[in-house]
PDB file of C-alpha atoms in Angstrom:
ATOM      1  CA  ALA A   1       0.000   0.000   0.000  1.00  0.00           C
ATOM      2  CA  GLN A   2       1.136   3.515  -0.674  1.00  0.00           C
ATOM      3  CA  ARG A   3       1.613   6.005   2.102  1.00  0.00           C
ATOM      4  CA  VAL A   4       2.947   9.539   2.344  1.00  0.00           C
ATOM      5  CA  THR A   5       4.009  10.862   5.726  1.00  0.00           C
ATOM      6  CA  GLN A   6       4.625  14.493   6.562  1.00  0.00           C
ATOM      7  CA  PRO A   7       5.586  14.371  10.229  1.00  0.00           C
ATOM      8  CA  GLU A   8       5.232  18.084  10.916  1.00  0.00           C
ATOM      9  CA  LYS A   9       1.793  19.675  10.808  1.00  0.00           C
ATOM     10  CA  LEU A  10       3.237  23.074  11.617  1.00  0.00           C
ATOM     11  CA  LEU A  11       6.669  24.558  10.979  1.00  0.00           C
ATOM     12  CA  SER A  12       7.830  28.072  11.811  1.00  0.00           C
ATOM     13  CA  VAL A  13      11.123  29.574  10.729  1.00  0.00           C
ATOM     14  CA  PHE A  14      12.543  33.078  10.704  1.00  0.00           C
ATOM     15  CA  LYS A  15      12.990  34.965   7.474  1.00  0.00           C
ATOM     16  CA  GLY A  16      16.368  34.180   5.992  1.00  0.00           C
ATOM     17  CA  ALA A  17      16.714  30.889   7.833  1.00  0.00           C
ATOM     18  CA  PRO A  18      16.926  27.562   6.021  1.00  0.00           C
ATOM     19  CA  VAL A  19      13.786  25.519   5.810  1.00  0.00           C
ATOM     20  CA  GLU A  20      13.234  21.808   5.324  1.00  0.00           C
ATOM     21  CA  LEU A  21       9.820  20.214   5.044  1.00  0.00           C
ATOM     22  CA  LYS A  22       9.997  16.480   5.545  1.00  0.00           C
ATOM     23  CA  CYS A  23       8.278  13.871   3.443  1.00  0.00           C
ATOM     24  CA  ASN A  24       8.645  10.111   3.671  1.00  0.00           C
ATOM     25  CA  TYR A  25       6.846   7.630   1.524  1.00  0.00           C
ATOM     26  CA  SER A  26       6.047   3.980   1.365  1.00  0.00           C
ATOM     27  CA  TYR A  27       5.577   2.315  -1.998  1.00  0.00           C
ATOM     28  CA  SER A  28       6.713  -0.989  -3.353  1.00  0.00           C
ATOM     29  CA  GLY A  29       7.608   0.189  -6.849  1.00  0.00           C
ATOM     30  CA  SER A  30       9.078   3.336  -8.379  1.00  0.00           C
ATOM     31  CA  PRO A  31       6.784   6.240  -7.639  1.00  0.00           C
ATOM     32  CA  GLU A  32       6.625   9.766  -8.906  1.00  0.00           C
ATOM     33  CA  LEU A  33       6.914  12.314  -6.122  1.00  0.00           C
ATOM     34  CA  PHE A  34       5.562  15.851  -6.135  1.00  0.00           C
ATOM     35  CA  TRP A  35       5.332  18.888  -3.926  1.00  0.00           C
ATOM     36  CA  TYR A  36       2.208  21.017  -4.122  1.00  0.00           C
ATOM     37  CA  VAL A  37       1.786  24.395  -2.432  1.00  0.00           C
ATOM     38  CA  GLN A  38      -1.423  26.089  -1.341  1.00  0.00           C
ATOM     39  CA  TYR A  39      -1.285  29.773  -0.484  1.00  0.00           C
ATOM     40  CA  SER A  40      -3.997  31.171   1.737  1.00  0.00           C
ATOM     41  CA  ARG A  41      -7.430  30.333   0.324  1.00  0.00           C
ATOM     42  CA  GLN A  42      -6.049  29.575  -3.121  1.00  0.00           C
ATOM     43  CA  ARG A  43      -5.925  26.462  -5.236  1.00  0.00           C
ATOM     44  CA  LEU A  44      -3.196  23.900  -4.924  1.00  0.00           C
ATOM     45  CA  GLN A  45      -0.360  24.510  -7.341  1.00  0.00           C
ATOM     46  CA  LEU A  46       2.373  22.180  -8.405  1.00  0.00           C
ATOM     47  CA  LEU A  47       5.651  23.385  -6.938  1.00  0.00           C
ATOM     48  CA  LEU A  48       7.986  20.752  -8.273  1.00  0.00           C
ATOM     49  CA  ARG A  49       8.274  17.092  -9.240  1.00  0.00           C
ATOM     50  CA  HIS A  50      11.206  14.812  -8.707  1.00  0.00           C
ATOM     51  CA  ILE A  51      11.615  13.808 -12.340  1.00  0.00           C
ATOM     52  CA  SER A  52      12.277  17.406 -13.349  1.00  0.00           C
ATOM     53  CA  ARG A  53      15.088  17.915 -10.867  1.00  0.00           C
ATOM     54  CA  GLU A  54      14.366  21.621 -10.997  1.00  0.00           C
ATOM     55  CA  SER A  55      14.421  24.498  -8.539  1.00  0.00           C
ATOM     56  CA  ILE A  56      11.248  26.528  -8.232  1.00  0.00           C
ATOM     57  CA  LYS A  57      11.107  29.705  -6.140  1.00  0.00           C
ATOM     58  CA  GLY A  58      14.388  28.617  -4.589  1.00  0.00           C
ATOM     59  CA  PHE A  59      12.987  25.273  -3.455  1.00  0.00           C
ATOM     60  CA  THR A  60      14.577  21.940  -4.278  1.00  0.00           C
ATOM     61  CA  ALA A  61      13.724  18.365  -3.411  1.00  0.00           C
ATOM     62  CA  ASP A  62      15.794  15.269  -3.937  1.00  0.00           C
ATOM     63  CA  LEU A  63      14.342  11.818  -4.072  1.00  0.00           C
ATOM     64  CA  ASN A  64      16.262   9.516  -1.746  1.00  0.00           C
ATOM     65  CA  LYS A  65      15.194   5.983  -2.561  1.00  0.00           C
ATOM     66  CA  GLY A  66      17.298   4.490   0.189  1.00  0.00           C
ATOM     67  CA  GLU A  67      15.597   6.547   2.848  1.00  0.00           C
ATOM     68  CA  THR A  68      12.304   6.729   0.904  1.00  0.00           C
ATOM     69  CA  SER A  69      12.270  10.467   1.415  1.00  0.00           C
ATOM     70  CA  PHE A  70      11.542  13.524  -0.686  1.00  0.00           C
ATOM     71  CA  HIS A  71      12.266  16.442   1.618  1.00  0.00           C
ATOM     72  CA  LEU A  72      11.658  19.992   0.384  1.00  0.00           C
ATOM     73  CA  LYS A  73      14.421  22.485   1.092  1.00  0.00           C
ATOM     74  CA  LYS A  74      15.143  26.155   0.688  1.00  0.00           C
ATOM     75  CA  PRO A  75      18.320  27.803   1.959  1.00  0.00           C
ATOM     76  CA  PHE A  76      16.780  31.185   2.831  1.00  0.00           C
ATOM     77  CA  ALA A  77      13.086  31.389   3.698  1.00  0.00           C
ATOM     78  CA  GLN A  78      11.029  34.396   2.625  1.00  0.00           C
ATOM     79  CA  GLU A  79       7.778  35.697   4.052  1.00  0.00           C
ATOM     80  CA  GLU A  80       5.919  34.869   0.847  1.00  0.00           C
ATOM     81  CA  ASP A  81       6.817  31.204   1.340  1.00  0.00           C
ATOM     82  CA  SER A  82       4.247  30.992   4.140  1.00  0.00           C
ATOM     83  CA  ALA A  83       1.732  28.452   2.884  1.00  0.00           C
ATOM     84  CA  MET A  84       0.511  24.884   3.176  1.00  0.00           C
ATOM     85  CA  TYR A  85       2.794  22.351   1.532  1.00  0.00           C
ATOM     86  CA  TYR A  86       1.687  18.901   0.450  1.00  0.00           C
ATOM     87  CA  CYS A  87       3.893  16.029  -0.579  1.00  0.00           C
ATOM     88  CA  ALA A  88       2.225  13.684  -3.045  1.00  0.00           C
ATOM     89  CA  LEU A  89       2.945  10.318  -4.608  1.00  0.00           C
ATOM     90  CA  ARG A  90       1.770   8.738  -7.817  1.00  0.00           C
ATOM     91  CA  GLY A  91       2.308   5.037  -8.275  1.00  0.00           C
ATOM     92  CA  ALA A  92       3.649   3.570 -11.495  1.00  0.00           C
ATOM     93  CA  GLY A  93       0.908   3.493 -14.087  1.00  0.00           C
ATOM     94  CA  ALA A  94      -1.559   5.084 -11.703  1.00  0.00           C
ATOM     95  CA  ASN A  95      -3.689   8.115 -12.396  1.00  0.00           C
ATOM     96  CA  ASN A  96      -4.384   9.569  -9.002  1.00  0.00           C
ATOM     97  CA  LEU A  97      -2.163  11.450  -6.591  1.00  0.00           C
ATOM     98  CA  PHE A  98      -1.947  10.297  -2.989  1.00  0.00           C
ATOM     99  CA  PHE A  99      -1.280  13.193  -0.628  1.00  0.00           C
ATOM    100  CA  GLY A 100       0.334  13.532   2.748  1.00  0.00           C
ATOM    101  CA  THR A 101      -1.503  15.460   5.437  1.00  0.00           C
ATOM    102  CA  GLY A 102       0.413  18.630   4.725  1.00  0.00           C
ATOM    103  CA  THR A 103       2.738  20.982   6.605  1.00  0.00           C
ATOM    104  CA  ARG A 104       1.817  24.574   7.287  1.00  0.00           C
ATOM    105  CA  LEU A 105       4.926  26.722   6.963  1.00  0.00           C
ATOM    106  CA  THR A 106       5.025  30.106   8.625  1.00  0.00           C
ATOM    107  CA  VAL A 107       7.948  32.408   7.933  1.00  0.00           C
ATOM    108  CA  ILE A 108       8.368  34.920  10.720  1.00  0.00           C
ATOM    109  CA  PRO A 109       9.548  38.369   9.639  1.00  0.00           C
TER     110      PRO A 109
ATOM    111  CA  ASP B   1      -7.313  28.660 -20.424  1.00  0.00           C
ATOM    112  CA  ALA B   2      -9.325  29.580 -17.344  1.00  0.00           C
ATOM    113  CA  GLY B   3      -8.211  26.472 -15.535  1.00  0.00           C
ATOM    114  CA  VAL B   4     -10.450  24.096 -13.646  1.00  0.00           C
ATOM    115  CA  ILE B   5     -13.651  25.905 -12.754  1.00  0.00           C
ATOM    116  CA  GLN B   6     -15.702  24.988  -9.725  1.00  0.00           C
ATOM    117  CA  SER B   7     -19.010  26.237  -8.438  1.00  0.00           C
ATOM    118  CA  PRO B   8     -20.231  27.295  -6.016  1.00  0.00           C
ATOM    119  CA  ARG B   9     -17.148  28.739  -4.352  1.00  0.00           C
ATOM    120  CA  HIS B  10     -18.911  28.900  -1.015  1.00  0.00           C
ATOM    121  CA  GLU B  11     -22.045  27.196   0.232  1.00  0.00           C
ATOM    122  CA  VAL B  12     -23.716  27.137   3.592  1.00  0.00           C
ATOM    123  CA  THR B  13     -26.581  24.713   3.929  1.00  0.00           C
ATOM    124  CA  GLU B  14     -28.669  23.106   6.608  1.00  0.00           C
ATOM    125  CA  MET B  15     -28.239  19.510   7.652  1.00  0.00           C
ATOM    126  CA  GLY B  16     -30.391  17.219   5.583  1.00  0.00           C
ATOM    127  CA  GLN B  17     -30.342  19.356   2.471  1.00  0.00           C
ATOM    128  CA  GLU B  18     -28.973  18.191  -0.848  1.00  0.00           C
ATOM    129  CA  VAL B  19     -25.704  19.744  -1.987  1.00  0.00           C
ATOM    130  CA  THR B  20     -24.459  19.712  -5.579  1.00  0.00           C
ATOM    131  CA  LEU B  21     -20.943  20.795  -6.425  1.00  0.00           C
ATOM    132  CA  ARG B  22     -19.966  21.394 -10.028  1.00  0.00           C
ATOM    133  CA  CYS B  23     -16.747  21.189 -11.957  1.00  0.00           C
ATOM    134  CA  LYS B  24     -15.583  22.095 -15.439  1.00  0.00           C
ATOM    135  CA  PRO B  25     -12.195  20.545 -16.198  1.00  0.00           C
ATOM    136  CA  ILE B  26      -9.597  22.099 -18.438  1.00  0.00           C
ATOM    137  CA  SER B  27     -10.521  21.580 -22.071  1.00  0.00           C
ATOM    138  CA  GLY B  28      -8.781  18.537 -23.528  1.00  0.00           C
ATOM    139  CA  HIS B  29      -8.124  16.923 -20.174  1.00  0.00           C
ATOM    140  CA  ASN B  30      -9.472  13.396 -19.932  1.00  0.00           C
ATOM    141  CA  SER B  31      -8.960  12.632 -16.240  1.00  0.00           C
ATOM    142  CA  LEU B  32     -10.996  14.301 -13.521  1.00  0.00           C
ATOM    143  CA  PHE B  33     -10.558  13.983  -9.784  1.00  0.00           C
ATOM    144  CA  TRP B  34     -12.613  14.992  -6.747  1.00  0.00           C
ATOM    145  CA  TYR B  35     -10.691  15.587  -3.510  1.00  0.00           C
ATOM    146  CA  ARG B  36     -11.887  16.608  -0.050  1.00  0.00           C
ATOM    147  CA  GLN B  37      -9.731  18.718   2.251  1.00  0.00           C
ATOM    148  CA  THR B  38     -10.212  18.882   6.019  1.00  0.00           C
ATOM    149  CA  MET B  39      -8.006  20.055   8.851  1.00  0.00           C
ATOM    150  CA  MET B  40      -7.887  16.623  10.408  1.00  0.00           C
ATOM    151  CA  ARG B  41      -7.385  14.423   7.376  1.00  0.00           C
ATOM    152  CA  GLY B  42      -5.776  16.704   4.812  1.00  0.00           C
ATOM    153  CA  LEU B  43      -6.493  15.915   1.172  1.00  0.00           C
ATOM    154  CA  GLU B  44      -8.393  12.743   0.409  1.00  0.00           C
ATOM    155  CA  LEU B  45      -9.238  11.414  -3.033  1.00  0.00           C
ATOM    156  CA  LEU B  46     -12.953  10.736  -3.289  1.00  0.00           C
ATOM    157  CA  ILE B  47     -13.282   9.543  -6.874  1.00  0.00           C
ATOM    158  CA  TYR B  48     -11.683   9.920 -10.258  1.00  0.00           C
ATOM    159  CA  PHE B  49     -12.831   9.533 -13.847  1.00  0.00           C
ATOM    160  CA  ASN B  50     -10.996   8.648 -17.038  1.00  0.00           C
ATOM    161  CA  ASN B  51     -12.788   9.552 -20.250  1.00  0.00           C
ATOM    162  CA  ASN B  52     -15.966  10.229 -18.254  1.00  0.00           C
ATOM    163  CA  VAL B  53     -15.931   6.750 -16.691  1.00  0.00           C
ATOM    164  CA  PRO B  54     -15.536   6.379 -12.913  1.00  0.00           C
ATOM    165  CA  ILE B  55     -12.365   4.390 -12.278  1.00  0.00           C
ATOM    166  CA  ASP B  56     -11.942   4.429  -8.518  1.00  0.00           C
ATOM    167  CA  ASP B  57     -14.647   5.526  -6.103  1.00  0.00           C
ATOM    168  CA  SER B  58     -13.234   3.769  -3.064  1.00  0.00           C
ATOM    169  CA  GLY B  59     -12.693   7.108  -1.371  1.00  0.00           C
ATOM    170  CA  MET B  60     -16.343   8.076  -1.433  1.00  0.00           C
ATOM    171  CA  PRO B  61     -17.259   8.070   2.251  1.00  0.00           C
ATOM    172  CA  GLU B  62     -20.730   6.572   2.041  1.00  0.00           C
ATOM    173  CA  ASP B  63     -23.825   6.236  -0.053  1.00  0.00           C
ATOM    174  CA  ARG B  64     -24.817   9.796   0.636  1.00  0.00           C
ATOM    175  CA  PHE B  65     -22.075  10.827  -1.791  1.00  0.00           C
ATOM    176  CA  SER B  66     -22.396  10.366  -5.532  1.00  0.00           C
ATOM    177  CA  ALA B  67     -20.483  11.727  -8.520  1.00  0.00           C
ATOM    178  CA  LYS B  68     -21.267  11.874 -12.206  1.00  0.00           C
ATOM    179  CA  MET B  69     -19.515  12.952 -15.347  1.00  0.00           C
ATOM    180  CA  PRO B  70     -22.095  13.103 -18.136  1.00  0.00           C
ATOM    181  CA  ASN B  71     -19.621  14.556 -20.635  1.00  0.00           C
ATOM    182  CA  ALA B  72     -15.985  15.559 -20.974  1.00  0.00           C
ATOM    183  CA  SER B  73     -16.569  19.096 -19.795  1.00  0.00           C
ATOM    184  CA  PHE B  74     -18.733  18.678 -16.724  1.00  0.00           C
ATOM    185  CA  SER B  75     -18.869  16.736 -13.473  1.00  0.00           C
ATOM    186  CA  THR B  76     -20.956  16.914 -10.325  1.00  0.00           C
ATOM    187  CA  LEU B  77     -20.450  15.758  -6.770  1.00  0.00           C
ATOM    188  CA  LYS B  78     -23.672  15.384  -4.854  1.00  0.00           C
ATOM    189  CA  ILE B  79     -24.268  14.902  -1.141  1.00  0.00           C
ATOM    190  CA  GLN B  80     -27.750  13.855  -0.123  1.00  0.00           C
ATOM    191  CA  PRO B  81     -28.594  14.267   2.706  1.00  0.00           C
ATOM    192  CA  SER B  82     -25.795  16.492   3.929  1.00  0.00           C
ATOM    193  CA  GLU B  83     -24.437  16.317   7.480  1.00  0.00           C
ATOM    194  CA  PRO B  84     -22.278  18.726   9.516  1.00  0.00           C
ATOM    195  CA  ARG B  85     -19.295  16.364   9.234  1.00  0.00           C
ATOM    196  CA  ASP B  86     -19.345  16.894   5.476  1.00  0.00           C
ATOM    197  CA  SER B  87     -18.137  20.444   6.021  1.00  0.00           C
ATOM    198  CA  ALA B  88     -14.878  20.722   4.083  1.00  0.00           C
ATOM    199  CA  VAL B  89     -13.289  22.154   0.985  1.00  0.00           C
ATOM    200  CA  TYR B  90     -13.986  20.059  -2.072  1.00  0.00           C
ATOM    201  CA  PHE B  91     -11.461  20.305  -4.879  1.00  0.00           C
ATOM    202  CA  CYS B  92     -11.884  19.222  -8.438  1.00  0.00           C
ATOM    203  CA  ALA B  93      -8.783  18.586 -10.536  1.00  0.00           C
ATOM    204  CA  SER B  94      -8.011  17.474 -14.071  1.00  0.00           C
ATOM    205  CA  GLU B  95      -5.164  16.114 -16.125  1.00  0.00           C
ATOM    206  CA  LYS B  96      -4.593  15.507 -19.805  1.00  0.00           C
ATOM    207  CA  ARG B  97      -3.830  12.110 -21.270  1.00  0.00           C
ATOM    208  CA  GLY B  98      -0.141  11.343 -20.916  1.00  0.00           C
ATOM    209  CA  GLY B  99       0.418  14.382 -18.761  1.00  0.00           C
ATOM    210  CA  ASN B 100       2.195  14.398 -15.442  1.00  0.00           C
ATOM    211  CA  THR B 101       0.595  17.381 -13.760  1.00  0.00           C
ATOM    212  CA  ILE B 102      -2.783  17.471 -12.082  1.00  0.00           C
ATOM    213  CA  TYR B 103      -4.347  20.936 -12.096  1.00  0.00           C
ATOM    214  CA  PHE B 104      -6.669  21.937  -9.291  1.00  0.00           C
ATOM    215  CA  GLY B 105      -9.671  24.209  -9.155  1.00  0.00           C
ATOM    216  CA  GLU B 106     -10.087  26.838  -6.460  1.00  0.00           C
ATOM    217  CA  GLY B 107     -12.312  24.596  -4.403  1.00  0.00           C
ATOM    218  CA  SER B 108     -15.852  24.694  -3.085  1.00  0.00           C
ATOM    219  CA  TRP B 109     -16.061  25.641   0.588  1.00  0.00           C
ATOM    220  CA  LEU B 110     -18.977  23.736   2.086  1.00  0.00           C
ATOM    221  CA  THR B 111     -20.413  24.386   5.522  1.00  0.00           C
ATOM    222  CA  VAL B 112     -23.277  22.238   6.765  1.00  0.00           C
ATOM    223  CA  VAL B 113     -24.995  23.594   9.865  1.00  0.00           C
TER     224      VAL B 113
END
């Protein structure tokens, strides 16, 4: 069975500090991993996906198959990064995304 | 493209009433998803369609919930009768064939009193 775990419901960091949002997954095959972001009262937006190996808004995430993790990192947090962040998994050949419970990031000015 | 369009954006209804949420996916997308978001449980997949056919409805909580997709550009999620515990944000999302990004609507905020 697939499972996505985001251990922190809430995370607060000061502006300019590094931030890491944790995501661990459980899946027997080779999944696709995603990070979605939801700003206050807005729709979920794709932030990044592991297959693209890109950096969006200064965020990066590396898929670690050994640790089954896909942590989201940014070296210097900004106030506009305050939002809800969801880690999501899509199984091989599957259509739907399976989400973690989300982490609410607050960047303190 | 206007993106995934949902209506109503907000609805407050009394317990026992029927609620119908509507969704227009992005044109050309052939997969449509309904998710529910709550503080306690986060985002849960309720049901998804491929080419207007329901593929997996295992997330639908109970018989009070039903979803239809009569054509490629329209879907409904109905709750009858509604209960206070159904209060949540309901998101519709769509994806094109062969794509790897699911696009979400702005959600329908439902409050059942």
